[in-house]
């Protein structure tokens, strides 16, 4: 088959030829591990185990969970029990599933404001009443949760605790603990999206929210999308047996069995062969270099009235523009400079945060990131003048 190597032929986005689109929050094609997965697939398909192609156990394959628990125990520096893991086809499906099982249309949930824009689409599908609560440099503000709890209790609070999308910030340990205490006191769940937990480039973030699953209010969602490959569509939910019961006793898993038994067997091999570990180290090195390239160029080129805090991990840098600049309008000017970004309003349930924008350093290589930052700075200066 003749495939244009410069184009992801099955991609979910399309970029005009000369544009550097810094809104793309996924790895570039050079980071997708074809060889490692060919090796892992060969390993798992020649083990004489036809069960990987049969309907799977409702919770997921125990052998996969056992290997995943070993990997997570080492990475999270927590003892992870394989029986506390449920296989998903990624965090997006995990969130949709949690909404299906725990909410009814019209129910209230709390989210951070800003939050992951595409999760807002999932919550809209379930017709949930989404209440955004403010954040500062230490994550969601606990007093704001308490104030809102005086009026209403959510079914769950959705948080991205580590290397947040879009802000890049991390919820402090003190606030994590307090959030869990509140969930127990007011009887709501916490859906913790820990997709960037293992992508630290500087220092060590607080332990994953998985640390708190004993509280029986926490669902910790993980994914292979950012540490191996998004096309695998494979992730997990780690939770207490009480909540696990709900995940494993419902029409969907009774009908189709556990999710993704075949892919989970391949990824099990990738972990066992040390390929996951190798890929993660490689990604961390590359992303750190990309982050430095983008942020150094931003510092050099942006006007003083634009600020940002360099993230210690994850995929994103979040810029604050002068109050009078509307990032959605700036985007048209940016397109004229052959550059793009995600405007702040995308990440707000009220389409607020108009003077913010998000840049991703995951997709492009260093020269394009530097050039992209230059073009963005030129577009901002033009808009300000
Ligand atoms: C915060 C956050 N959650 C979830 C996802 C999607 O995860 P998955 O590919 O596992 O569905 C992303 C991808 O950008 C993300 O940034």
XYZ file of C-alpha atoms and ligand atoms in Angstrom:
401
model
C 0.000 0.000 0.000
C 1.281 3.458 -0.867
C 0.963 5.684 2.189
C 1.940 9.360 2.275
C 4.316 9.313 5.243
C 3.680 12.988 5.978
C -0.001 12.496 6.525
C -1.899 10.457 9.056
C -4.397 9.013 6.605
C -6.889 8.090 9.297
C -6.287 11.223 11.343
C -9.072 13.055 13.196
C -7.756 16.459 12.068
C -6.662 18.170 8.870
C -4.073 20.953 8.808
C -3.656 23.331 5.845
C -0.233 22.791 4.232
C 1.712 25.800 5.568
C 0.069 26.084 8.964
C 1.686 25.153 12.293
C -1.297 24.086 14.363
C -0.341 24.263 18.028
C -3.821 23.166 19.107
C -3.063 19.506 18.341
C -2.807 17.610 21.624
C -1.485 14.302 20.367
C 1.893 12.794 19.512
C 3.393 13.411 16.075
C 3.690 10.338 13.820
C 7.440 9.955 14.472
C 6.542 9.135 18.096
C 4.107 6.318 17.302
C 5.869 3.023 18.178
C 5.175 0.759 15.178
C 8.205 -1.485 15.688
C 7.651 -2.000 19.409
C 4.008 -2.922 18.857
C 4.898 -5.310 16.019
C 7.246 -7.048 18.449
C 4.613 -7.094 21.212
C 1.938 -8.421 18.814
C 4.258 -11.192 17.606
C 5.000 -12.118 21.228
C 1.355 -12.315 22.266
C 0.084 -14.038 19.101
C 2.607 -16.865 19.307
C 1.864 -17.799 22.925
C -0.744 -20.372 21.964
C -3.453 -18.526 23.897
C -6.623 -18.308 21.754
C -8.518 -16.702 24.668
C -7.121 -13.300 23.687
C -9.487 -13.500 20.694
C -12.512 -14.726 22.665
C -15.056 -12.611 24.573
C -13.234 -11.413 27.670
C -13.981 -11.372 31.409
C -16.277 -8.425 32.302
C -13.640 -6.588 34.348
C -10.880 -7.175 31.765
C -8.152 -9.793 31.434
C -6.657 -10.640 34.848
C -3.219 -11.428 33.358
C -3.168 -7.986 31.753
C -4.338 -6.412 35.022
C -1.638 -8.263 36.913
C 1.098 -6.929 34.628
C -0.471 -3.445 34.548
C -0.687 -3.431 38.365
C 3.061 -4.207 38.524
C 3.825 -1.361 36.085
C 1.594 1.120 37.936
C 2.868 0.107 41.382
C 6.373 1.015 40.253
C 5.402 4.204 38.436
C 2.843 5.495 40.952
C 4.969 4.409 43.936
C 1.785 2.881 45.352
C 0.782 -0.734 45.784
C -1.789 -1.314 43.004
C -4.067 -4.353 43.364
C -4.974 -6.028 40.004
C -8.484 -6.628 41.340
C -8.983 -2.853 41.565
C -8.462 -2.401 37.801
C -11.139 -2.320 35.104
C -10.167 -2.228 31.401
C -11.584 0.613 29.286
C -11.038 1.691 25.695
C -9.465 4.911 26.952
C -10.413 7.740 29.267
C -13.036 9.137 26.888
C -14.958 5.850 26.976
C -14.308 5.518 30.714
C -15.880 8.935 31.342
C -18.833 8.159 29.095
C -19.323 4.867 30.939
C -19.195 6.583 34.349
C -21.823 9.067 33.128
C -24.017 6.194 31.862
C -23.777 4.237 35.091
C -23.889 6.950 37.744
C -25.868 9.896 36.296
C -29.299 10.763 34.886
C -30.011 13.710 32.519
C -30.230 16.928 34.517
C -27.856 15.769 37.270
C -25.165 18.193 38.383
C -21.436 17.601 38.145
C -18.557 19.900 39.123
C -15.562 20.505 36.859
C -12.488 22.670 37.040
C -12.703 25.857 35.013
C -10.902 25.579 32.660
C -11.291 21.871 31.954
C -10.581 19.386 29.141
C -12.779 20.743 26.347
C -13.729 17.370 24.848
C -14.899 16.014 28.209
C -17.478 18.815 28.101
C -18.853 17.158 24.937
C -19.243 13.830 26.775
C -21.043 15.546 29.661
C -23.312 17.335 27.155
C -24.203 13.963 25.558
C -25.509 12.903 28.976
C -27.355 16.222 29.417
C -25.580 16.992 32.659
C -25.670 20.328 34.423
C -21.971 21.263 34.448
C -20.770 23.695 37.136
C -17.265 25.096 36.576
C -15.225 26.010 39.660
C -12.171 28.293 39.630
C -8.544 27.210 39.835
C -5.288 28.873 40.830
C -1.679 27.680 40.527
C -2.379 24.842 43.022
C -5.411 23.515 41.129
C -9.115 23.777 41.922
C -9.858 26.100 44.860
C -11.235 24.059 47.754
C -13.193 26.993 49.228
C -15.005 27.322 45.880
C -16.055 23.650 46.098
C -17.260 24.204 49.671
C -19.234 27.299 48.686
C -20.969 25.421 45.855
C -21.667 22.429 48.099
C -23.717 24.757 50.300
C -26.166 24.964 47.345
C -25.937 21.611 45.608
C -24.133 18.268 45.689
C -22.773 16.925 42.406
C -22.946 13.264 41.370
C -19.232 13.600 40.698
C -16.424 16.084 40.463
C -14.274 15.721 37.336
C -10.643 16.702 37.890
C -7.401 16.488 35.914
C -5.115 16.605 38.943
C -1.651 16.370 37.359
C -0.308 18.455 34.441
C -3.791 19.678 33.756
C -5.281 20.113 30.300
C -5.252 23.036 29.465
C -3.348 24.838 32.274
C -0.406 22.429 32.764
C -0.772 22.977 36.549
C -0.951 20.338 39.289
C -3.342 19.974 42.216
C -1.438 20.209 45.506
C -1.281 17.260 47.900
C -3.160 19.212 50.604
C -6.010 19.971 48.210
C -6.197 16.353 46.995
C -6.657 15.183 50.551
C -9.248 17.854 51.290
C -11.151 17.049 48.079
C -11.417 13.404 49.100
C -12.586 14.383 52.609
C -15.308 16.543 51.075
C -16.391 13.706 48.749
C -16.883 11.479 51.800
C -18.620 14.139 53.863
C -21.039 15.181 51.082
C -21.274 11.808 49.362
C -20.143 12.547 45.810
C -17.713 10.739 43.513
C -14.402 12.009 42.151
C -13.583 11.102 38.538
C -9.824 11.745 38.432
C -8.433 11.913 34.888
C -4.778 10.948 35.442
C -3.817 10.864 31.771
C -0.616 12.941 32.207
C 0.459 11.558 35.626
C 3.466 9.668 34.194
C 4.676 12.501 31.940
C 6.768 14.525 34.420
C 9.765 16.398 33.005
C 10.850 18.205 36.158
C 10.484 17.136 39.788
C 7.959 14.577 41.034
C 4.236 15.397 41.119
C 2.061 14.344 44.079
C 0.974 10.700 44.052
C -1.887 9.828 41.674
C -5.436 10.210 43.054
C -5.452 6.389 42.819
C -3.814 6.686 46.243
C -7.249 7.515 47.669
C -9.381 4.705 46.209
C -9.850 3.194 49.687
C -12.202 6.120 50.369
C -14.661 4.394 47.957
C -15.459 7.729 46.280
C -12.554 7.902 43.823
C -12.448 6.559 40.257
C -8.926 6.996 38.894
C -8.859 6.940 35.081
C -5.657 6.074 33.219
C -4.812 5.593 29.541
C -2.148 4.302 27.169
C -2.985 7.144 24.752
C -0.235 9.486 25.970
C 2.364 6.921 27.057
C 2.179 4.401 24.180
C -0.276 5.193 21.335
C -3.764 6.757 21.191
C -4.865 4.422 18.360
C -4.719 1.468 20.750
C -7.839 2.800 22.475
C -6.862 1.239 25.775
C -7.096 2.521 29.325
C -8.251 1.572 32.784
C -10.263 2.666 35.787
C -8.778 1.961 39.193
C -11.317 1.951 42.005
C -12.678 0.432 45.210
C -14.552 -2.947 44.988
C -17.827 -1.216 45.940
C -17.686 0.977 42.816
C -16.133 -1.821 40.751
C -19.354 -3.804 41.217
C -21.243 -1.186 39.226
C -18.637 -1.201 36.414
C -18.826 -4.985 36.010
C -22.568 -5.624 36.362
C -24.348 -3.881 33.504
C -25.815 -4.607 30.095
C -22.809 -3.498 28.055
C -20.245 -5.875 29.588
C -22.799 -8.701 29.863
C -23.394 -8.410 26.122
C -19.880 -7.754 24.784
C -17.710 -9.063 27.590
C -14.746 -7.094 28.921
C -13.414 -4.314 26.683
C -10.576 -4.726 24.221
C -9.200 -8.175 25.210
C -7.006 -8.389 22.111
C -5.324 -4.986 22.443
C -4.851 -5.485 26.169
C -3.001 -8.756 25.432
C -0.651 -6.915 23.050
C -0.028 -4.175 25.590
C 0.544 -6.814 28.280
C 3.366 -8.150 26.074
C 4.684 -4.608 25.513
C 4.971 -4.165 29.290
C 6.455 -7.621 29.873
C 9.100 -7.099 27.159
C 10.115 -3.728 28.654
C 8.907 -1.914 25.512
C 6.404 0.284 27.373
C 9.130 1.419 29.766
C 11.477 2.197 26.868
C 8.786 4.153 25.009
C 7.870 6.149 28.114
C 11.508 7.174 28.739
C 11.853 8.146 25.077
C 8.632 10.199 25.129
C 9.651 12.016 28.305
C 12.985 12.986 26.799
C 11.449 14.178 23.524
C 8.554 16.072 25.151
C 10.901 17.809 27.570
C 13.012 19.046 24.643
C 9.906 20.126 22.745
C 8.518 21.924 25.788
C 11.822 23.783 26.236
C 11.931 24.743 22.549
C 8.401 26.152 22.582
C 8.661 27.960 25.905
C 12.103 29.458 25.206
C 10.832 30.816 21.904
C 7.676 32.155 23.590
C 9.760 33.947 26.225
C 11.975 35.443 23.548
C 9.219 36.624 21.227
C 6.002 37.343 23.162
C 5.230 40.895 24.291
C 5.527 41.520 28.067
C 1.751 41.799 28.419
C 1.361 38.052 27.725
C 2.211 35.661 30.559
C 2.496 31.926 31.132
C 3.918 29.515 33.689
C 6.127 26.821 32.207
C 4.578 23.401 32.942
C 6.590 20.631 34.643
C 4.937 17.875 32.583
C 2.098 16.945 30.238
C 1.436 18.389 26.781
C 0.398 22.023 27.227
C 1.339 25.651 27.879
C -1.513 28.019 28.842
C -1.131 31.688 27.938
C -2.861 34.642 29.531
C -3.397 37.568 27.143
C -4.276 41.154 28.122
C -7.929 41.338 29.290
C -9.083 43.165 26.161
C -7.847 40.467 23.736
C -10.403 37.869 22.638
C -8.493 34.705 21.678
C -11.239 33.580 19.289
C -10.763 36.797 17.295
C -6.992 36.474 17.606
C -7.290 33.057 15.946
C -8.286 34.663 12.617
C -5.186 36.877 12.796
C -3.123 33.800 13.730
C -4.408 31.947 10.651
C -3.166 34.841 8.535
C 0.262 34.187 10.118
C -0.054 30.422 9.373
C -0.296 29.376 12.993
C -3.166 28.112 15.189
C -3.986 27.421 18.861
C -6.965 26.446 21.019
C -8.804 29.522 22.406
C -9.503 29.571 26.166
C -13.291 29.695 25.711
C -13.211 26.069 24.428
C -12.222 24.966 27.933
C -14.900 26.844 29.829
C -18.413 25.435 30.390
C -19.653 29.065 30.093
C -17.448 29.928 27.076
C -15.621 32.327 29.385
C -11.797 32.680 29.714
C -11.735 34.588 26.437
C -8.299 36.106 27.005
C -6.511 32.753 27.348
C -5.183 30.248 24.845
C -3.639 26.772 24.918
C -0.586 25.574 23.017
C 0.526 21.956 22.699
C 4.172 20.948 22.303
C 3.401 17.240 21.692
C 2.835 17.136 17.955
C 5.605 19.151 16.298
C 9.382 18.904 16.316
C 11.561 21.641 17.786
C 12.164 23.843 14.673
C 8.410 24.021 13.956
C 7.616 24.780 17.600
C 10.119 27.660 17.612
C 8.729 28.985 14.335
C 5.144 28.534 15.592
C 5.887 30.606 18.703
C 7.411 33.355 16.545
C 4.374 33.445 14.261
C 2.013 33.507 17.241
C 3.934 36.388 18.822
C 3.721 38.312 15.521
C -0.052 37.708 15.354
C -0.514 38.885 18.979
C 1.571 42.035 18.398
C -0.460 42.810 15.315
C -3.729 42.316 17.236
C -2.488 44.578 20.049
C -1.427 47.363 17.709
C -7.304 15.445 30.006
C -7.523 14.419 28.942
N -8.316 13.377 29.190
C -8.545 12.435 28.268
C -7.986 12.507 27.015
C -8.314 11.440 26.006
O -7.895 10.203 26.531
P -8.169 8.828 25.767
O -7.397 8.865 24.486
O -7.639 7.811 26.727
O -9.629 8.701 25.548
C -7.138 13.574 26.706
C -6.546 13.701 25.367
O -6.157 14.762 24.932
C -6.902 14.550 27.703
O -6.111 15.596 27.476
